[in-house]
């Protein structure tokens, strides 16, 4: 009887060296699975499964997985791994290999990149709709509309004039512990952020600059602050030790406690994530299958 898989220790060594993912200590605890935002919403992206396949040297099988294209490159899996395994590095390596070997064409890869940018704008449209209504149900025709409609010209950003007064109480004392005063707007946070490819949609540096200027009301009423996927890559990238993730979490909490968004909004937004990531995964499946 032919075995279902053919483990290869030579492949395993090659994959580990080329990806720098340090797969050997993985003890398949699935902590990474529980942390992955796509997996939590869809059960379709298990970093632990991919690491396990790598330890078995199953290169061809991994390259054919659509799962590797569902990844947001947020590194949350890497950050929580108790054994310092880097599933995100492994997935990045697999994507590069899939393109290098021609399994995914350059044109398909470009379409994927365009879709990923568009996806963040769709998330912004969803968050905006949720803030304007009390709906908790979603329609797939919304997805199609958001996917195909021309994007709005100015996203969610507001022109702000220096000198406008701070609009919210003791914001400086609240926000100072996150080192935000040290920000000199270098944009390293935005360069590192996995979802800020379109800065008109989401731009951590702009959020931190606005917070530093005390422009709290535009931030607290903004749909954009809810797009953050809490990965902490902005904080890791900041040479000034600004804790960007905590700043945005603080803004979200303040938006609720000060009544800028309905009290049940975090729950509805969390529910909406499940829907939108399911559509995200379905769209990638469709994109990959139409390429063959
Ligand atoms: S968290 Fe680390 S050790 Fe646990 S399954 Fe994931 S990669 Fe393996
Ligand atoms: S990088 Fe983020 S999206 Fe990708 S597998 Fe890890 S946790 Fe999931
Ligand atoms: S935590 Fe920082 S890097 Fe991650 S999504 Fe939020 S703003 Fe971007």
Short mmCIF file of C-alpha atoms and ligand atoms in Angstrom, two decimals:
data_model
loop_
_atom_site.label_atom_id
_atom_site.label_comp_id
_atom_site.label_asym_id
_atom_site.label_seq_id
_atom_site.Cartn_x
_atom_site.Cartn_y
_atom_site.Cartn_z
CA UNK A 1 0.00 0.00 0.00
CA UNK A 2 1.45 3.39 -1.02
CA UNK A 3 1.87 5.72 1.96
CA UNK A 4 -0.28 8.87 1.83
CA UNK A 5 2.77 11.08 2.30
CA UNK A 6 6.50 10.72 1.71
CA UNK A 7 8.41 12.51 4.47
CA UNK A 8 11.80 13.86 3.41
CA UNK A 9 14.43 14.89 5.95
CA UNK A 10 16.52 16.45 3.14
CA UNK A 11 13.56 18.68 2.20
CA UNK A 12 13.01 19.56 5.83
CA UNK A 13 16.62 20.72 6.22
CA UNK A 14 16.40 22.77 3.02
CA UNK A 15 13.09 24.38 4.02
CA UNK A 16 14.34 25.27 7.49
CA UNK A 17 17.57 26.80 6.18
CA UNK A 18 15.90 28.78 3.39
CA UNK A 19 12.99 30.09 5.45
CA UNK A 20 14.84 30.82 8.69
CA UNK A 21 11.66 29.66 10.46
CA UNK A 22 13.41 27.46 13.06
CA UNK A 23 10.80 24.70 12.72
CA UNK A 24 12.56 21.93 14.67
CA UNK A 25 11.35 22.82 18.21
CA UNK A 26 7.66 22.87 17.21
CA UNK A 27 5.78 20.58 19.60
CA UNK A 28 2.45 21.09 17.80
CA UNK A 29 0.80 22.89 20.69
CA UNK A 30 -1.41 24.92 18.29
CA UNK A 31 -0.89 28.15 20.19
CA UNK A 32 -0.22 29.78 16.82
CA UNK A 33 -3.53 28.45 15.44
CA UNK A 34 -5.43 30.03 18.31
CA UNK A 35 -3.72 33.39 17.80
CA UNK A 36 -4.10 33.63 14.02
CA UNK A 37 -6.85 36.17 13.20
CA UNK A 38 -7.74 34.47 9.91
CA UNK A 39 -7.96 31.05 11.55
CA UNK A 40 -10.03 32.36 14.43
CA UNK A 41 -12.59 33.70 11.97
CA UNK A 42 -12.58 30.96 9.35
CA UNK A 43 -10.76 27.83 10.66
CA UNK A 44 -9.02 27.84 7.26
CA UNK A 45 -5.44 28.88 8.13
CA UNK A 46 -3.59 26.75 10.66
CA UNK A 47 0.06 27.81 10.95
CA UNK A 48 0.73 24.74 13.10
CA UNK A 49 -0.34 22.45 10.22
CA UNK A 50 2.03 24.23 7.85
CA UNK A 51 4.93 24.01 10.31
CA UNK A 52 4.17 20.30 10.82
CA UNK A 53 4.18 19.71 7.08
CA UNK A 54 7.53 21.52 6.89
CA UNK A 55 9.01 19.26 9.58
CA UNK A 56 7.96 16.33 7.39
CA UNK A 57 9.60 17.95 4.36
CA UNK A 58 6.35 18.05 2.35
CA UNK A 59 7.40 20.87 0.07
CA UNK A 60 5.19 20.10 -2.93
CA UNK A 61 2.14 19.61 -0.72
CA UNK A 62 2.73 22.93 1.04
CA UNK A 63 3.21 24.84 -2.20
CA UNK A 64 -0.17 23.64 -3.42
CA UNK A 65 -1.99 24.84 -0.29
CA UNK A 66 -4.19 27.90 -0.85
CA UNK A 67 -3.71 28.47 2.89
CA UNK A 68 -0.35 30.17 2.36
CA UNK A 69 -2.15 32.98 0.52
CA UNK A 70 -4.68 33.53 3.31
CA UNK A 71 -1.92 34.80 5.63
CA UNK A 72 -1.96 38.51 6.55
CA UNK A 73 1.78 38.43 7.46
CA UNK A 74 0.86 39.83 10.87
CA UNK A 75 3.37 37.61 12.75
CA UNK A 76 1.00 37.03 15.63
CA UNK A 77 1.74 33.30 15.30
CA UNK A 78 5.46 34.01 15.56
CA UNK A 79 5.05 36.32 18.55
CA UNK A 80 3.13 33.78 20.63
CA UNK A 81 5.15 30.67 19.83
CA UNK A 82 6.70 29.37 23.07
CA UNK A 83 9.52 27.77 21.07
CA UNK A 84 10.44 30.75 18.89
CA UNK A 85 9.25 29.05 15.72
CA UNK A 86 8.42 31.58 12.98
CA UNK A 87 5.44 30.28 10.98
CA UNK A 88 5.10 33.63 9.21
CA UNK A 89 8.67 33.37 7.88
CA UNK A 90 7.90 29.86 6.66
CA UNK A 91 4.76 31.03 4.87
CA UNK A 92 6.66 33.94 3.29
CA UNK A 93 9.26 31.49 1.98
CA UNK A 94 6.56 29.21 0.56
CA UNK A 95 4.94 32.11 -1.28
CA UNK A 96 8.24 33.15 -2.83
CA UNK A 97 8.91 29.55 -3.85
CA UNK A 98 5.43 29.20 -5.37
CA UNK A 99 6.09 32.25 -7.54
CA UNK A 100 9.70 31.31 -8.32
CA UNK A 101 8.64 27.84 -9.51
CA UNK A 102 5.84 29.28 -11.63
CA UNK A 103 3.10 27.57 -9.60
CA UNK A 104 1.62 31.02 -9.12
CA UNK A 105 2.20 33.31 -12.07
CA UNK A 106 3.50 36.86 -11.70
CA UNK A 107 0.18 38.12 -13.02
CA UNK A 108 -1.76 36.11 -10.42
CA UNK A 109 0.58 37.38 -7.73
CA UNK A 110 -0.04 40.97 -8.82
CA UNK A 111 -3.79 40.37 -8.79
CA UNK A 112 -3.42 38.96 -5.30
CA UNK A 113 -1.51 42.07 -4.15
CA UNK A 114 -4.15 44.36 -5.64
CA UNK A 115 -6.88 42.36 -3.96
CA UNK A 116 -5.10 42.50 -0.61
CA UNK A 117 -4.94 46.31 -0.83
CA UNK A 118 -8.57 46.40 -1.82
CA UNK A 119 -9.48 44.12 1.09
CA UNK A 120 -8.34 46.70 3.62
CA UNK A 121 -10.55 49.28 1.92
CA UNK A 122 -13.44 46.82 2.10
CA UNK A 123 -12.79 46.42 5.83
CA UNK A 124 -12.92 50.19 6.15
CA UNK A 125 -16.23 50.32 4.27
CA UNK A 126 -17.62 47.58 6.52
CA UNK A 127 -16.51 49.38 9.69
CA UNK A 128 -18.01 52.64 8.40
CA UNK A 129 -21.33 50.94 7.60
CA UNK A 130 -21.40 49.31 11.05
CA UNK A 131 -20.78 52.64 12.75
CA UNK A 132 -23.68 54.18 10.85
CA UNK A 133 -26.17 51.40 11.56
CA UNK A 134 -26.91 48.76 14.15
CA UNK A 135 -26.84 45.85 11.75
CA UNK A 136 -25.28 42.55 12.68
CA UNK A 137 -26.06 40.76 9.44
CA UNK A 138 -24.08 40.95 6.24
CA UNK A 139 -24.94 40.33 2.65
CA UNK A 140 -22.65 38.80 0.08
CA UNK A 141 -23.87 41.41 -2.42
CA UNK A 142 -22.27 44.02 -0.14
CA UNK A 143 -18.99 42.22 -0.65
CA UNK A 144 -19.41 42.23 -4.42
CA UNK A 145 -20.37 45.91 -4.39
CA UNK A 146 -17.38 46.89 -2.23
CA UNK A 147 -15.11 44.75 -4.37
CA UNK A 148 -16.14 46.27 -7.68
CA UNK A 149 -17.17 49.85 -6.89
CA UNK A 150 -14.54 52.53 -7.43
CA UNK A 151 -12.98 53.38 -4.08
CA UNK A 152 -13.93 56.71 -2.48
CA UNK A 153 -11.37 59.41 -3.21
CA UNK A 154 -10.22 60.34 0.25
CA UNK A 155 -10.69 57.23 2.34
CA UNK A 156 -11.33 57.94 5.98
CA UNK A 157 -8.80 60.72 6.53
CA UNK A 158 -9.67 64.18 7.57
CA UNK A 159 -7.65 67.30 6.84
CA UNK A 160 -6.53 68.70 10.16
CA UNK A 161 -5.09 72.14 10.79
CA UNK A 162 -2.33 72.53 13.31
CA UNK A 163 -3.58 74.63 16.19
CA UNK A 164 -7.01 73.08 16.35
CA UNK A 165 -7.71 72.50 20.02
CA UNK A 166 -7.59 69.16 21.72
CA UNK A 167 -11.09 67.82 21.95
CA UNK A 168 -10.94 65.28 24.71
CA UNK A 169 -10.14 65.61 28.45
CA UNK A 170 -6.90 64.44 29.96
CA UNK A 171 -5.73 62.63 26.84
CA UNK A 172 -2.03 63.47 27.23
CA UNK A 173 -1.67 61.87 30.66
CA UNK A 174 -3.60 58.84 29.40
CA UNK A 175 -1.47 58.36 26.35
CA UNK A 176 2.00 59.34 27.61
CA UNK A 177 2.81 55.89 29.06
CA UNK A 178 2.89 54.60 25.49
CA UNK A 179 5.91 56.86 24.70
CA UNK A 180 3.95 58.63 22.03
CA UNK A 181 5.62 61.99 22.70
CA UNK A 182 8.87 60.48 21.35
CA UNK A 183 7.34 59.93 17.87
CA UNK A 184 9.09 61.97 15.17
CA UNK A 185 6.87 60.76 12.33
CA UNK A 186 9.50 58.66 10.56
CA UNK A 187 6.78 56.25 9.27
CA UNK A 188 8.67 53.08 10.20
CA UNK A 189 5.47 51.92 11.93
CA UNK A 190 3.47 52.34 8.74
CA UNK A 191 6.17 50.62 6.69
CA UNK A 192 6.02 47.63 9.05
CA UNK A 193 2.24 47.47 9.39
CA UNK A 194 0.82 44.58 7.31
CA UNK A 195 -2.42 46.39 6.52
CA UNK A 196 -1.21 49.88 5.66
CA UNK A 197 -0.38 49.28 2.00
CA UNK A 198 -2.92 51.97 1.12
CA UNK A 199 -2.15 54.85 3.48
CA UNK A 200 -5.44 56.55 2.66
CA UNK A 201 -7.18 53.61 4.28
CA UNK A 202 -4.97 52.95 7.26
CA UNK A 203 -1.82 54.73 8.37
CA UNK A 204 -0.51 54.18 11.92
CA UNK A 205 1.94 57.08 11.65
CA UNK A 206 -0.95 59.43 10.86
CA UNK A 207 -2.92 58.08 13.83
CA UNK A 208 0.02 58.60 16.19
CA UNK A 209 0.69 62.08 14.81
CA UNK A 210 -2.96 63.04 15.30
CA UNK A 211 -2.88 61.68 18.84
CA UNK A 212 0.30 63.65 19.55
CA UNK A 213 -1.41 66.81 18.34
CA UNK A 214 -4.37 66.11 20.61
CA UNK A 215 -6.74 65.62 17.69
CA UNK A 216 -8.72 63.05 19.59
CA UNK A 217 -12.22 63.55 18.26
CA UNK A 218 -11.41 62.79 14.60
CA UNK A 219 -9.60 59.68 15.81
CA UNK A 220 -12.27 58.51 18.22
CA UNK A 221 -14.99 58.85 15.59
CA UNK A 222 -12.87 57.28 12.86
CA UNK A 223 -13.69 53.86 11.45
CA UNK A 224 -10.01 53.40 10.61
CA UNK A 225 -8.86 52.79 14.20
CA UNK A 226 -10.91 49.57 14.17
CA UNK A 227 -8.94 48.11 11.26
CA UNK A 228 -5.88 47.42 13.44
CA UNK A 229 -5.31 43.67 13.79
CA UNK A 230 -3.27 44.09 16.99
CA UNK A 231 -0.15 42.44 15.70
CA UNK A 232 2.33 44.83 17.33
CA UNK A 233 4.61 45.09 14.28
CA UNK A 234 4.46 48.90 14.53
CA UNK A 235 5.73 48.74 18.12
CA UNK A 236 8.50 46.30 17.17
CA UNK A 237 9.63 48.56 14.31
CA UNK A 238 9.67 51.82 16.27
CA UNK A 239 13.16 53.05 17.13
CA UNK A 240 11.60 55.53 19.56
CA UNK A 241 9.86 52.74 21.48
CA UNK A 242 6.38 54.09 20.79
CA UNK A 243 3.89 51.36 21.70
CA UNK A 244 1.66 51.76 18.69
CA UNK A 245 -0.54 48.76 19.25
CA UNK A 246 -1.38 49.94 22.78
CA UNK A 247 -2.10 53.47 21.52
CA UNK A 248 -4.71 52.13 19.10
CA UNK A 249 -6.22 49.82 21.71
CA UNK A 250 -6.46 52.82 24.01
CA UNK A 251 -8.22 54.84 21.30
CA UNK A 252 -10.70 52.03 20.69
CA UNK A 253 -11.50 51.76 24.40
CA UNK A 254 -11.84 55.52 24.72
CA UNK A 255 -14.15 55.65 21.69
CA UNK A 256 -16.49 53.25 23.49
CA UNK A 257 -16.27 54.69 27.01
CA UNK A 258 -16.80 58.27 25.77
CA UNK A 259 -19.76 57.22 23.62
CA UNK A 260 -18.21 58.04 20.22
CA UNK A 261 -19.25 54.58 19.07
CA UNK A 262 -22.14 52.43 20.39
CA UNK A 263 -21.29 50.26 23.39
CA UNK A 264 -21.97 47.09 21.42
CA UNK A 265 -19.78 48.15 18.49
CA UNK A 266 -16.71 46.03 19.50
CA UNK A 267 -18.95 42.95 19.64
CA UNK A 268 -20.54 43.71 16.26
CA UNK A 269 -17.13 44.45 14.72
CA UNK A 270 -15.76 41.18 16.04
CA UNK A 271 -18.76 39.35 14.57
CA UNK A 272 -18.23 41.18 11.27
CA UNK A 273 -14.62 39.97 11.15
CA UNK A 274 -15.80 36.37 10.86
CA UNK A 275 -17.93 37.26 7.90
CA UNK A 276 -15.36 39.37 6.12
CA UNK A 277 -12.48 36.93 6.55
CA UNK A 278 -14.68 34.15 5.20
CA UNK A 279 -15.28 36.28 2.11
CA UNK A 280 -11.56 37.08 1.97
CA UNK A 281 -10.65 33.38 1.92
CA UNK A 282 -13.35 32.62 -0.66
CA UNK A 283 -12.07 35.40 -2.91
CA UNK A 284 -8.51 34.07 -2.74
CA UNK A 285 -9.74 30.55 -3.59
CA UNK A 286 -11.50 32.00 -6.59
CA UNK A 287 -8.48 34.05 -7.64
CA UNK A 288 -6.15 31.03 -7.45
CA UNK A 289 -8.55 28.66 -9.22
CA UNK A 290 -9.23 31.11 -12.05
CA UNK A 291 -5.49 31.23 -12.70
CA UNK A 292 -5.38 27.55 -13.73
S1 LIG B 1 3.01 27.76 18.65
FE1 LIG B 1 5.05 27.10 18.00
S2 LIG B 1 5.37 25.12 18.99
FE2 LIG B 1 3.17 25.55 19.09
S3 LIG B 1 2.33 24.58 17.22
FE3 LIG B 1 2.77 26.71 16.68
S4 LIG B 1 4.83 26.68 15.79
FE4 LIG B 1 4.55 24.74 16.91
S1 LIG B 2 1.27 35.74 10.14
FE1 LIG B 2 -0.75 36.22 11.05
S2 LIG B 2 -2.24 35.64 9.45
FE2 LIG B 2 -0.28 34.66 8.93
S3 LIG B 2 -0.41 32.61 9.86
FE3 LIG B 2 0.61 33.95 11.34
S4 LIG B 2 -1.03 34.69 12.69
FE4 LIG B 2 -2.01 33.87 10.82
S1 LIG B 3 -0.71 46.71 15.75
FE1 LIG B 3 0.40 48.27 14.57
S2 LIG B 3 1.34 47.14 12.84
FE2 LIG B 3 -0.30 45.83 13.68
S3 LIG B 3 -2.15 46.35 12.46
FE3 LIG B 3 -2.18 47.66 14.30
S4 LIG B 3 -1.17 49.55 13.62
FE4 LIG B 3 -0.63 47.98 12.09
#
